[in-house]
mmCIF file of C-alpha atoms in Angstrom:
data_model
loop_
_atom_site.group_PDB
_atom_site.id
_atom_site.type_symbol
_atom_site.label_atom_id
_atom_site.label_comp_id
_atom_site.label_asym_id
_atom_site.label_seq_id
_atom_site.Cartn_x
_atom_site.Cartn_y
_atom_site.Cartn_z
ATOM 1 C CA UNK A 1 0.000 0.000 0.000
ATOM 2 C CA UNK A 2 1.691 3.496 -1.032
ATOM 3 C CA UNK A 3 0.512 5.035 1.777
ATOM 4 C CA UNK A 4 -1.606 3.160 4.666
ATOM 5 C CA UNK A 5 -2.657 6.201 6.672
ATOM 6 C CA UNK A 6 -5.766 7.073 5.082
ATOM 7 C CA UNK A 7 -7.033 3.321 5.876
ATOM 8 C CA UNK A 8 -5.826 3.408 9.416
ATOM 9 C CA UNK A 9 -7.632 7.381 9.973
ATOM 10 C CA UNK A 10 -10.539 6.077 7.644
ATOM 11 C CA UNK A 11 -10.401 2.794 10.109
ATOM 12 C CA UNK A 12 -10.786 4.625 13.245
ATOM 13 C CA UNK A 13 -13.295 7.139 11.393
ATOM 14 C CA UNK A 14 -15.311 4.393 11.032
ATOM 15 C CA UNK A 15 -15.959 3.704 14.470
ATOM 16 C CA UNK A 16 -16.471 6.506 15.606
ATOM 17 C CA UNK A 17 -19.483 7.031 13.212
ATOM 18 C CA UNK A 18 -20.512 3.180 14.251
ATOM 19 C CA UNK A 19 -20.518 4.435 17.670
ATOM 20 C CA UNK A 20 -22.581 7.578 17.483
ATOM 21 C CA UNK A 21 -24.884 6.252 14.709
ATOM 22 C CA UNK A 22 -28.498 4.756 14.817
ATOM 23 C CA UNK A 23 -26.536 1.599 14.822
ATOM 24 C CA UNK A 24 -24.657 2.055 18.041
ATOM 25 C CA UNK A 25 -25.985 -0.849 19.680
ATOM 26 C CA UNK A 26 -24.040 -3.256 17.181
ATOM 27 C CA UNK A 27 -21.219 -1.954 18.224
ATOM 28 C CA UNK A 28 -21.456 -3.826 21.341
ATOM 29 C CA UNK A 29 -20.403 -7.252 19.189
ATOM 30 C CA UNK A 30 -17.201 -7.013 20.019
ATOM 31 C CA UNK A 31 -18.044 -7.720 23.387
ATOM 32 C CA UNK A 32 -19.557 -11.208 22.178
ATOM 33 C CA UNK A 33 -17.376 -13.944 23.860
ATOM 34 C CA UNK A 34 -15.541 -16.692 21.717
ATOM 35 C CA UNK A 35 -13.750 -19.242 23.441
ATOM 36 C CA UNK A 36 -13.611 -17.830 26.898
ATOM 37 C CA UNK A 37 -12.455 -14.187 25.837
ATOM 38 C CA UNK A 38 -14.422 -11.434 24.335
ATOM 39 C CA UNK A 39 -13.282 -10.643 19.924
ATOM 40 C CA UNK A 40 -12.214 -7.527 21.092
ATOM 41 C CA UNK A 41 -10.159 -9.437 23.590
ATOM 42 C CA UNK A 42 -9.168 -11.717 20.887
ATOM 43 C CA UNK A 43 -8.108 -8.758 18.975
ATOM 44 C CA UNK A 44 -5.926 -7.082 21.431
ATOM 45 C CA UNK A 45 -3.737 -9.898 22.549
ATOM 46 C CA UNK A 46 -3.864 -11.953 18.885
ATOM 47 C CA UNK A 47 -3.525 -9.414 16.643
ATOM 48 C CA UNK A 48 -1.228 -7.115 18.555
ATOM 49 C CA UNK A 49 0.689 -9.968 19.380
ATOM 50 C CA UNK A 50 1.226 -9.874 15.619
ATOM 51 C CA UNK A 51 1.976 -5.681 15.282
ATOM 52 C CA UNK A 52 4.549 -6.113 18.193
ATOM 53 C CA UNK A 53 6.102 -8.520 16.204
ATOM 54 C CA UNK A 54 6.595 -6.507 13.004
ATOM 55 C CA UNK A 55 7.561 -3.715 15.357
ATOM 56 C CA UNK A 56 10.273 -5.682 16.929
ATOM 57 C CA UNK A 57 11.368 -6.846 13.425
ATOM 58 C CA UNK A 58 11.824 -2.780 12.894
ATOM 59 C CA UNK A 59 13.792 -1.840 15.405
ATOM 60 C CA UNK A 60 15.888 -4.744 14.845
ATOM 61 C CA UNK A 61 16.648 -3.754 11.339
ATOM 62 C CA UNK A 62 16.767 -0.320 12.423
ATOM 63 C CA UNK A 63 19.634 -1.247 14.740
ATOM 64 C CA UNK A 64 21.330 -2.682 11.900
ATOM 65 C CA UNK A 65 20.879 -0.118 8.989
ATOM 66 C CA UNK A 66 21.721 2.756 11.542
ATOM 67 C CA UNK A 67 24.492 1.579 13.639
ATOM 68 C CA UNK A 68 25.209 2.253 17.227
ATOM 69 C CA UNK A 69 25.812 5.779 16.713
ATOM 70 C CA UNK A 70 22.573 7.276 15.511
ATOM 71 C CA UNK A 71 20.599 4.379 16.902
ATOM 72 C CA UNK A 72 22.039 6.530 20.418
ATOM 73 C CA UNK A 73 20.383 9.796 19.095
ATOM 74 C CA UNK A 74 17.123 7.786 18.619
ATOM 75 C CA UNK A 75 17.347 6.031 21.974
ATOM 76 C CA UNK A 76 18.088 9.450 23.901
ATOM 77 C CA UNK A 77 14.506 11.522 21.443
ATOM 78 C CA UNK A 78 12.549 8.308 22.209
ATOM 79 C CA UNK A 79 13.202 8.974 26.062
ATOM 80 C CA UNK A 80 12.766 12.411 25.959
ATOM 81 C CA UNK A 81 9.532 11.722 23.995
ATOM 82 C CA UNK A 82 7.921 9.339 26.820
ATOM 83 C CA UNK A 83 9.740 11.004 29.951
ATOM 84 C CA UNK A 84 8.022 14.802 29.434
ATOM 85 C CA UNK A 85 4.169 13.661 27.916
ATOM 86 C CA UNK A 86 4.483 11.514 30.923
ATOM 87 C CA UNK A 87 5.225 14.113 33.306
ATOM 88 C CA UNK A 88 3.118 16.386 31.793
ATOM 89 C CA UNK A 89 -0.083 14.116 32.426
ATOM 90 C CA UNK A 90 0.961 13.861 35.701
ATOM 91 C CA UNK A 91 0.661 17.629 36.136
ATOM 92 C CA UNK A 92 -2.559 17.536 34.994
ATOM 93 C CA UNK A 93 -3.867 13.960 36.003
ATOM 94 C CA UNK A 94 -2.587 13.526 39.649
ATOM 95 C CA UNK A 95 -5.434 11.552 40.746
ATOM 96 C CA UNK A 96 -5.030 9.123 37.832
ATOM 97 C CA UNK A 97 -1.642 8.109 37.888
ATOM 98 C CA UNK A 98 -1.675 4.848 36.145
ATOM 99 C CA UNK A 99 -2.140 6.835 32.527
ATOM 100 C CA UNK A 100 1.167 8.350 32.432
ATOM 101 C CA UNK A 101 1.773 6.151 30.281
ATOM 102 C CA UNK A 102 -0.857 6.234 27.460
ATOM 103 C CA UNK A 103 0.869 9.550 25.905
ATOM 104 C CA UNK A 104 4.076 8.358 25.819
ATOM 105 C CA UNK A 105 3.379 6.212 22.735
ATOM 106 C CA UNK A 106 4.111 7.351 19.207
ATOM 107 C CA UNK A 107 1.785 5.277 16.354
ATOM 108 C CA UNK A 108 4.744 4.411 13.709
ATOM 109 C CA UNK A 109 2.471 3.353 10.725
ATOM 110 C CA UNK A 110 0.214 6.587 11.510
ATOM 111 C CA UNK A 111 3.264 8.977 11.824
ATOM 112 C CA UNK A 112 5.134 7.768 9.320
ATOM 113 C CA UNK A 113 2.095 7.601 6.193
ATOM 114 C CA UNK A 114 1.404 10.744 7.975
ATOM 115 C CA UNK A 115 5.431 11.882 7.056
ATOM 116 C CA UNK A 116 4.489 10.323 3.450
ATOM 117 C CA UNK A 117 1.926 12.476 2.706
ATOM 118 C CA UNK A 118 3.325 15.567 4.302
ATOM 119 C CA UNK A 119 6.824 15.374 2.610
ATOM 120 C CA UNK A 120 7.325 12.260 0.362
ATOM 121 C CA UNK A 121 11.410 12.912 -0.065
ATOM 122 C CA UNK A 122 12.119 13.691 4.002
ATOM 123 C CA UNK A 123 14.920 12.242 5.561
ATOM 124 C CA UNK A 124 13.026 12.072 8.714
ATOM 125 C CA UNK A 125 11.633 8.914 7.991
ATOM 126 C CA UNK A 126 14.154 6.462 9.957
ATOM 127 C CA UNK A 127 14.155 8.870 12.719
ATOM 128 C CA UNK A 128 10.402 9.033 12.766
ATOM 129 C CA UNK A 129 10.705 5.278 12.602
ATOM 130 C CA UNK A 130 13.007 4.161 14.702
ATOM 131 C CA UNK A 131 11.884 6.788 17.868
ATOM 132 C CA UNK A 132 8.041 4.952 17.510
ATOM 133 C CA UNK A 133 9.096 1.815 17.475
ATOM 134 C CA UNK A 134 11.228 2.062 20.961
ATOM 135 C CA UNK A 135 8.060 4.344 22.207
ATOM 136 C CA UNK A 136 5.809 1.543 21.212
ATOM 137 C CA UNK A 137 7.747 -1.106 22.727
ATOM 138 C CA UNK A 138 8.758 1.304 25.980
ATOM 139 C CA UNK A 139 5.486 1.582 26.408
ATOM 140 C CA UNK A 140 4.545 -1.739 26.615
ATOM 141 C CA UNK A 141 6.888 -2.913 28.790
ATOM 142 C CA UNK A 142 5.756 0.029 31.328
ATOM 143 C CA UNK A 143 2.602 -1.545 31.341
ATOM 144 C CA UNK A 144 4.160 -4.487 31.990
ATOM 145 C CA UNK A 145 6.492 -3.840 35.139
ATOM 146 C CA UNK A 146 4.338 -1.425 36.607
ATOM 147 C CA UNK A 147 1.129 -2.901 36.187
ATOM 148 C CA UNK A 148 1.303 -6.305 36.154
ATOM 149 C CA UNK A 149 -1.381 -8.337 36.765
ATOM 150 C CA UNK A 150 -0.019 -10.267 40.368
ATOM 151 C CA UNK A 151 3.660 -10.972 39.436
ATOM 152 C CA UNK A 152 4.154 -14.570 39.257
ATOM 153 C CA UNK A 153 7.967 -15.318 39.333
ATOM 154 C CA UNK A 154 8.159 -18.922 38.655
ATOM 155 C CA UNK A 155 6.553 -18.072 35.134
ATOM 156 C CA UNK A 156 9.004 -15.899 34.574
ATOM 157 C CA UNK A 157 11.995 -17.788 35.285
ATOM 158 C CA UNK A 158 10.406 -20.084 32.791
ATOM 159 C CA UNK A 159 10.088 -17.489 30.364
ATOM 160 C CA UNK A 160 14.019 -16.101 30.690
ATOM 161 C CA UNK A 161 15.039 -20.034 30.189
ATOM 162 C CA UNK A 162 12.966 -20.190 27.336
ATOM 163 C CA UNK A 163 14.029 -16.886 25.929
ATOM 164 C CA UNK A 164 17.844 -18.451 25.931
ATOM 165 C CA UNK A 165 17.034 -21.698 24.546
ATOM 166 C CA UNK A 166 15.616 -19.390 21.382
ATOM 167 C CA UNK A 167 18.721 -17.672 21.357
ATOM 168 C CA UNK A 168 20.602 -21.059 20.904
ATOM 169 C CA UNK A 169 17.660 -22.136 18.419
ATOM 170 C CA UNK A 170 17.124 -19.417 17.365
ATOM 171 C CA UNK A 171 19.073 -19.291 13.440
ATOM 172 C CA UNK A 172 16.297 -22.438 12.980
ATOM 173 C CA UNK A 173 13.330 -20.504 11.469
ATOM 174 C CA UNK A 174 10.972 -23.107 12.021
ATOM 175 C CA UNK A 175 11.606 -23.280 16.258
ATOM 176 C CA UNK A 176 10.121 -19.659 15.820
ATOM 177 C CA UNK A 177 6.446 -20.822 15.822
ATOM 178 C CA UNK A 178 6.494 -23.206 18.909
ATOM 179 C CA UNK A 179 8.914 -20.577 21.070
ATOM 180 C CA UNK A 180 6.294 -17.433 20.227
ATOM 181 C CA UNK A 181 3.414 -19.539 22.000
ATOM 182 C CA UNK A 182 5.133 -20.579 24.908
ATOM 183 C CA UNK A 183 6.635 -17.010 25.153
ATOM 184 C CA UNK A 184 2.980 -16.108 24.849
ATOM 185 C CA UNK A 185 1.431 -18.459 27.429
ATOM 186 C CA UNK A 186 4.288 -17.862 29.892
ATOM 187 C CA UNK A 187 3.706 -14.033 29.918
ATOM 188 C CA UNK A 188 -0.005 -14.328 30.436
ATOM 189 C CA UNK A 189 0.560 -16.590 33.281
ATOM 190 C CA UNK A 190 3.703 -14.994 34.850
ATOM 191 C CA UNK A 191 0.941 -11.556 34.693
ATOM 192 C CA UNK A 192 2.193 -9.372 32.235
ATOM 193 C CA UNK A 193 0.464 -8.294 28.761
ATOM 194 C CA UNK A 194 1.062 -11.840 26.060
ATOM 195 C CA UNK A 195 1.251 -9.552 23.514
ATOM 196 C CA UNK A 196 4.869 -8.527 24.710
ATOM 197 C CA UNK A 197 5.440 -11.875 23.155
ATOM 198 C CA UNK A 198 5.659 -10.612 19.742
ATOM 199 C CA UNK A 199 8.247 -8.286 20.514
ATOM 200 C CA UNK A 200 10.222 -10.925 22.614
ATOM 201 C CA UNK A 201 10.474 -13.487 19.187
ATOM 202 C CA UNK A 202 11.243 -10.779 17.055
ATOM 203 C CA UNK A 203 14.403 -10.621 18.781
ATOM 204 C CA UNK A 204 15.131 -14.074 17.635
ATOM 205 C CA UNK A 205 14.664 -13.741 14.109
ATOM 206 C CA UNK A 206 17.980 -14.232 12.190
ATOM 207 C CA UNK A 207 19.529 -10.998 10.913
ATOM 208 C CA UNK A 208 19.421 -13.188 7.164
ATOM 209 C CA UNK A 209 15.522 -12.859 7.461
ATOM 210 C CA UNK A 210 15.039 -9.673 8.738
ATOM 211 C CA UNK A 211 14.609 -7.460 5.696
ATOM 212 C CA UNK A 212 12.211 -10.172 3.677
ATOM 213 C CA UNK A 213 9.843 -11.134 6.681
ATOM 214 C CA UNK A 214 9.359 -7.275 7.283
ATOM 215 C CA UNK A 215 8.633 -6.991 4.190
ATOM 216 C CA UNK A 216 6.067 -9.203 3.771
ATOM 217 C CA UNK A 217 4.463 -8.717 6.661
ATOM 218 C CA UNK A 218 4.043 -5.129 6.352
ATOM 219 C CA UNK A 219 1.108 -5.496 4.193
ATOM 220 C CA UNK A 220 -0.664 -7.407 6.526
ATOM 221 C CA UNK A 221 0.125 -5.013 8.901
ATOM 222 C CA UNK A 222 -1.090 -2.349 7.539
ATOM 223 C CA UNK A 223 -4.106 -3.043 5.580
ATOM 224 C CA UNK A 224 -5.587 -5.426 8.805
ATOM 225 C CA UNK A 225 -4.144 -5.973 11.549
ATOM 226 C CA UNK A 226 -3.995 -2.038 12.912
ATOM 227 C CA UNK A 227 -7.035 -1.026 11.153
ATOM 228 C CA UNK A 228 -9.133 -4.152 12.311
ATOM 229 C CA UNK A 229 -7.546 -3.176 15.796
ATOM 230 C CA UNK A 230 -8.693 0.853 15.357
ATOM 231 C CA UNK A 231 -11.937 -0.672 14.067
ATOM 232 C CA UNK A 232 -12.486 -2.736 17.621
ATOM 233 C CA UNK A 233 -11.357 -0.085 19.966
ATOM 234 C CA UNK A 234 -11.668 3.350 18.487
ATOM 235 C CA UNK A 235 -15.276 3.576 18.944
ATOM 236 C CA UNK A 236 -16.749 5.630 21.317
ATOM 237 C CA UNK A 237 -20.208 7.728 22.146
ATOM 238 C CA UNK A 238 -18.965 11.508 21.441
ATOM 239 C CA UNK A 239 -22.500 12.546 23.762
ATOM 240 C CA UNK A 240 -22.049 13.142 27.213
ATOM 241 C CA UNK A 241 -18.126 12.892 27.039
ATOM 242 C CA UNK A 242 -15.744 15.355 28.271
ATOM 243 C CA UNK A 243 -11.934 15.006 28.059
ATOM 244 C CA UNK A 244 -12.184 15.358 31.949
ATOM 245 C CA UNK A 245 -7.856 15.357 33.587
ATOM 246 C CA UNK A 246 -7.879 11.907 32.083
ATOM 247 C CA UNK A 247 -8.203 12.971 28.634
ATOM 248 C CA UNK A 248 -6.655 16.478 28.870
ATOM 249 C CA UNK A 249 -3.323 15.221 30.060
ATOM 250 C CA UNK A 250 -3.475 12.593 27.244
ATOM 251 C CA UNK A 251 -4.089 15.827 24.706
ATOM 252 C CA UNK A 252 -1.677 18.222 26.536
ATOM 253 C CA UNK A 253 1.632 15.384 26.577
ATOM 254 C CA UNK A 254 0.900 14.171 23.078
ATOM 255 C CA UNK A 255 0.186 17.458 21.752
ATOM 256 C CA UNK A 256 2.963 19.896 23.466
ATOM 257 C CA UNK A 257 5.157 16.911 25.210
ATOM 258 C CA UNK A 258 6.000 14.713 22.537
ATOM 259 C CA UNK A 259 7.612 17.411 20.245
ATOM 260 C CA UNK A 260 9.214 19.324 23.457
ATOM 261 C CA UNK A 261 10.668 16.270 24.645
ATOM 262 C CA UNK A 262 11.749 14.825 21.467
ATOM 263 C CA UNK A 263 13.783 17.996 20.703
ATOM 264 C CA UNK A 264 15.345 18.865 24.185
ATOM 265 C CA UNK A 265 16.494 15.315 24.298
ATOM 266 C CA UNK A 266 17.939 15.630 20.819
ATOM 267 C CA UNK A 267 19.833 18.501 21.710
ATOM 268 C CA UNK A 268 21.304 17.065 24.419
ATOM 269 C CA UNK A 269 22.334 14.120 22.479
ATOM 270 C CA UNK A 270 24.026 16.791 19.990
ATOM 271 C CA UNK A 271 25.826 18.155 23.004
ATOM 272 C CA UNK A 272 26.830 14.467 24.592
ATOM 273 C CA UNK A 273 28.452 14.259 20.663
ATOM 274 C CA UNK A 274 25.808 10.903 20.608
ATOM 275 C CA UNK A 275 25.024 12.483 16.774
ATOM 276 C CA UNK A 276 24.765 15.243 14.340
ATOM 277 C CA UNK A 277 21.518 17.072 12.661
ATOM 278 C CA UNK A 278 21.704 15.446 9.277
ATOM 279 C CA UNK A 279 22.655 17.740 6.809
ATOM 280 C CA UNK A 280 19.722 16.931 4.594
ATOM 281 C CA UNK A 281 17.173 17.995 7.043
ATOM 282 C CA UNK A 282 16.295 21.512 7.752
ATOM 283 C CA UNK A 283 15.543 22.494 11.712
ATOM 284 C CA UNK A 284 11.887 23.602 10.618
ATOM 285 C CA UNK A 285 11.345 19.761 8.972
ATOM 286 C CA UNK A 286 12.973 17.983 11.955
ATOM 287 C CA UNK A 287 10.177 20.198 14.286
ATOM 288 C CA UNK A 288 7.485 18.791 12.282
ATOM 289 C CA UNK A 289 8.620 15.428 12.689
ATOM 290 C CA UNK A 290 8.811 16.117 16.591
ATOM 291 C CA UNK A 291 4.978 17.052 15.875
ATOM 292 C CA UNK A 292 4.278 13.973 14.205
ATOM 293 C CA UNK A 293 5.629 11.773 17.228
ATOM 294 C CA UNK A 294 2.610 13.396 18.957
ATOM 295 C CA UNK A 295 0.553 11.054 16.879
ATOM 296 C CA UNK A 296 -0.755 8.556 19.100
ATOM 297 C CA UNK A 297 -3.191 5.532 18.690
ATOM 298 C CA UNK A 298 -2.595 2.186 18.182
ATOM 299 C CA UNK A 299 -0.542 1.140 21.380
ATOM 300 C CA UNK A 300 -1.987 3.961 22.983
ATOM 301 C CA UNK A 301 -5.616 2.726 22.410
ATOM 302 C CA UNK A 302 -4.446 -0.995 23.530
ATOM 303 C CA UNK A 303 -2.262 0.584 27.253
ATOM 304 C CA UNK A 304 -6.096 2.695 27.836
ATOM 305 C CA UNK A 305 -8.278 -0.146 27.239
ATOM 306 C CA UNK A 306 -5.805 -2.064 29.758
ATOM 307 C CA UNK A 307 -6.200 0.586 32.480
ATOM 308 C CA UNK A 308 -9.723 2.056 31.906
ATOM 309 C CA UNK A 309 -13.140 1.061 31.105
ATOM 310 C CA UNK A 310 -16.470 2.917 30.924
ATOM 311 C CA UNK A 311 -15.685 7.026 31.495
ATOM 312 C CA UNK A 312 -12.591 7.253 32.261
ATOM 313 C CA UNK A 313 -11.710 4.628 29.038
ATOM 314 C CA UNK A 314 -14.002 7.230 26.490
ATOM 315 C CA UNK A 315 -12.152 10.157 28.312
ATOM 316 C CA UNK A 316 -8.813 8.614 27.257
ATOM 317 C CA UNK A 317 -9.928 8.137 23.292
ATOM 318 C CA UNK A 318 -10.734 11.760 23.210
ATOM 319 C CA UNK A 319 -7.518 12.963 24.676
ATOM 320 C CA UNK A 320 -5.777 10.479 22.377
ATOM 321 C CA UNK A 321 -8.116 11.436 19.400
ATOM 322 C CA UNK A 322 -7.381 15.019 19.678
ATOM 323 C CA UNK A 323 -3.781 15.302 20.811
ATOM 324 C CA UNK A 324 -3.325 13.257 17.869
ATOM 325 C CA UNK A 325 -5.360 15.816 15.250
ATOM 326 C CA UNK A 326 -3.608 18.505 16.950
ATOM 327 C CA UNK A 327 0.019 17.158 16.713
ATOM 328 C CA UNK A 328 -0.837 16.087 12.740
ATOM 329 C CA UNK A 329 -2.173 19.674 12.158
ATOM 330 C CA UNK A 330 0.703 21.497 13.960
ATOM 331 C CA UNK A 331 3.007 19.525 12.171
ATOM 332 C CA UNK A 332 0.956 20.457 8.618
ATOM 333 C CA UNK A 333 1.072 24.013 9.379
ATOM 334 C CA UNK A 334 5.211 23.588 10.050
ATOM 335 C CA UNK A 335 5.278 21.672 6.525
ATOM 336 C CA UNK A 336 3.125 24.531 4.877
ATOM 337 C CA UNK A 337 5.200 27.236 6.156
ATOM 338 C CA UNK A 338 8.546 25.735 5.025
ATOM 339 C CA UNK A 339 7.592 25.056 1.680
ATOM 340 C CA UNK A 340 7.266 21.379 1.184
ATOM 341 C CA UNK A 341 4.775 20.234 -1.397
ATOM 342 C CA UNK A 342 1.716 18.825 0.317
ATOM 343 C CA UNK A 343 0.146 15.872 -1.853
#
């Protein structure tokens, strides 16, 4: 797909208007259970399962391509770009603290069609790329440390031995497979998310395979999996919902946090000698694509639904829904102004 962001927007679109429509009450089928778990339960743990894999399979590659030196720069934005949206929902959410972490996420397929569309030629786009992917996964695993479901360590010990038997096994493709689902059932049971599991096997993957299983799974990626996912969790009743501190700190640290953190951390990282502003990108471009980091939805959507439900749960699509419009616009305007051509 040239560029997947219209789906994923047009994807989340869609259920909002499901939501609010005549229709609403359909909606609810995603709560129908199927095997024990409701299909929007099915959804979040199979299918993200699946995006965490493909992310892990970027940042691996990412690694590779950059090398150690700008892969530092990335690592030191990335922080910067979770540490101050997190702090700044604090400020405004103090009674809510478990969400600090819902803003810290940047949505890499959004950002980056988002980058597409905005300026085709950028150089931008393995920075974009590579500071999502560690948000995404950062993310993630703050959800899993800090709110774990009842730590079980005995299912985790399990889990580190079989993490190094994949390392031994794991330049055999086909041990992939069985080590994902025990990776998968050992999470759930040691009380952290399963869908970490993705991530975990990615890791695995030989360095040989890297570039073609990306490949081909970015399709699938982006033309189901995340819009499905948007499709199960992005609807909401707009009536009667306010963005409350929940949602406002969620708007406020995507919106003004991402990009502020992303660039104070960068220029530190220019100061530490960790990197240099590539000559190829002008400051006014590499502020936009601080802006764009302030697009936040998939993992976002999937660390809410794991903290919230009813109010607070709508409160936090709305921030996420409008820090995210605002960060896209900002970033538009920034674009505009500097003269790109806008497709």
């Amino acid at each position: 797909m040239r560029n997947p962001a219209a789906l994923l927007a047009g994807a989340f679109l869609l259920a909002l208007l499901w939501a609010n429509s005549p229709w609403s009450a359909s909606y609810a089928l995603w709560q129908a259970r199927l095997a024990g778990l409701s299909l929007r339960g099915w959804i979040d743990e199979g299918l993200m399962t699946a995006f965490l894999f493909w992310v892990g399979l970027e940042l691996k590659e990412s690694w590779q391509r950059s090398g150690p030196a700008l892969f530092s720069l990335v690592g030191l934005a990335a922080l910067g770009g979770m540490l101050l949206p997190g702090a700044l929902y604090l400020l405004v959410s103090p009674k809510e603290p478990r969400g600090f972490g819902v803003p810290m996420v940047t949505d890499v397929a959004l950002s980056l069609g988002a980058l597409s569309w905005l300026a085709p030629q950028s150089a931008l786009r393995p920075l974009l790329g590579g500071l999502g992917v560690l948000d995404d996964l950062g993310g993630l695993f703050l959800l899993a440390f800090f709110y774990g479901h009842g730590l079980h360590p005995f299912w985790l010990i399990g889990l580190f031995l079989l993490l190094g038997i994949g390392f031994w096994l794991g330049h055999l493709p086909w041990t992939l497979g069985p080590l994902g689902l025990g990776c998968w059932l050992l999470l759930e049971r040691a009380g952290f998310q399963p869908a970490l599991s993705g991530a975990l096997v990615a890791s695995l993957v030989p360095s040989t395979l890297l570039a073609s299983w990306r490949t081909r799974l970015t399709p699938w990626i982006e033309s189901l999996v995340v819009p499905l996912f948007l499709l199960a969790q992005g609807g909401f009743p707009l009536r009667g919902v306010g963005l409350g501190r929940v949602g406002l700190g969620i708007l406020l640290g995507l919106w003004l946090g991402k990009p502020l953190g992303i660039l104070l951390a960068s220029g530190l990282a220019f100061r530490l000698g960790w990197g240099a502003w590539p000559s190829t990108l002008s400051l006014r471009e590499g502020i936009a694509g601080a802006c764009l980091g302030g697009i936040g939805l998939t993992v976002s959507l999937y660390l809410a639904a794991s903290l919230w439900q009813g109010t607070l749960l709508d409160q936090a699509r709305l921030g996420l829904l409008l820090g995210s419009l605002l960060s896209f616009g900002t970033a538009w305007v920034i674009v505009r102004w500097n003269g790109f051509k806008v497709l």
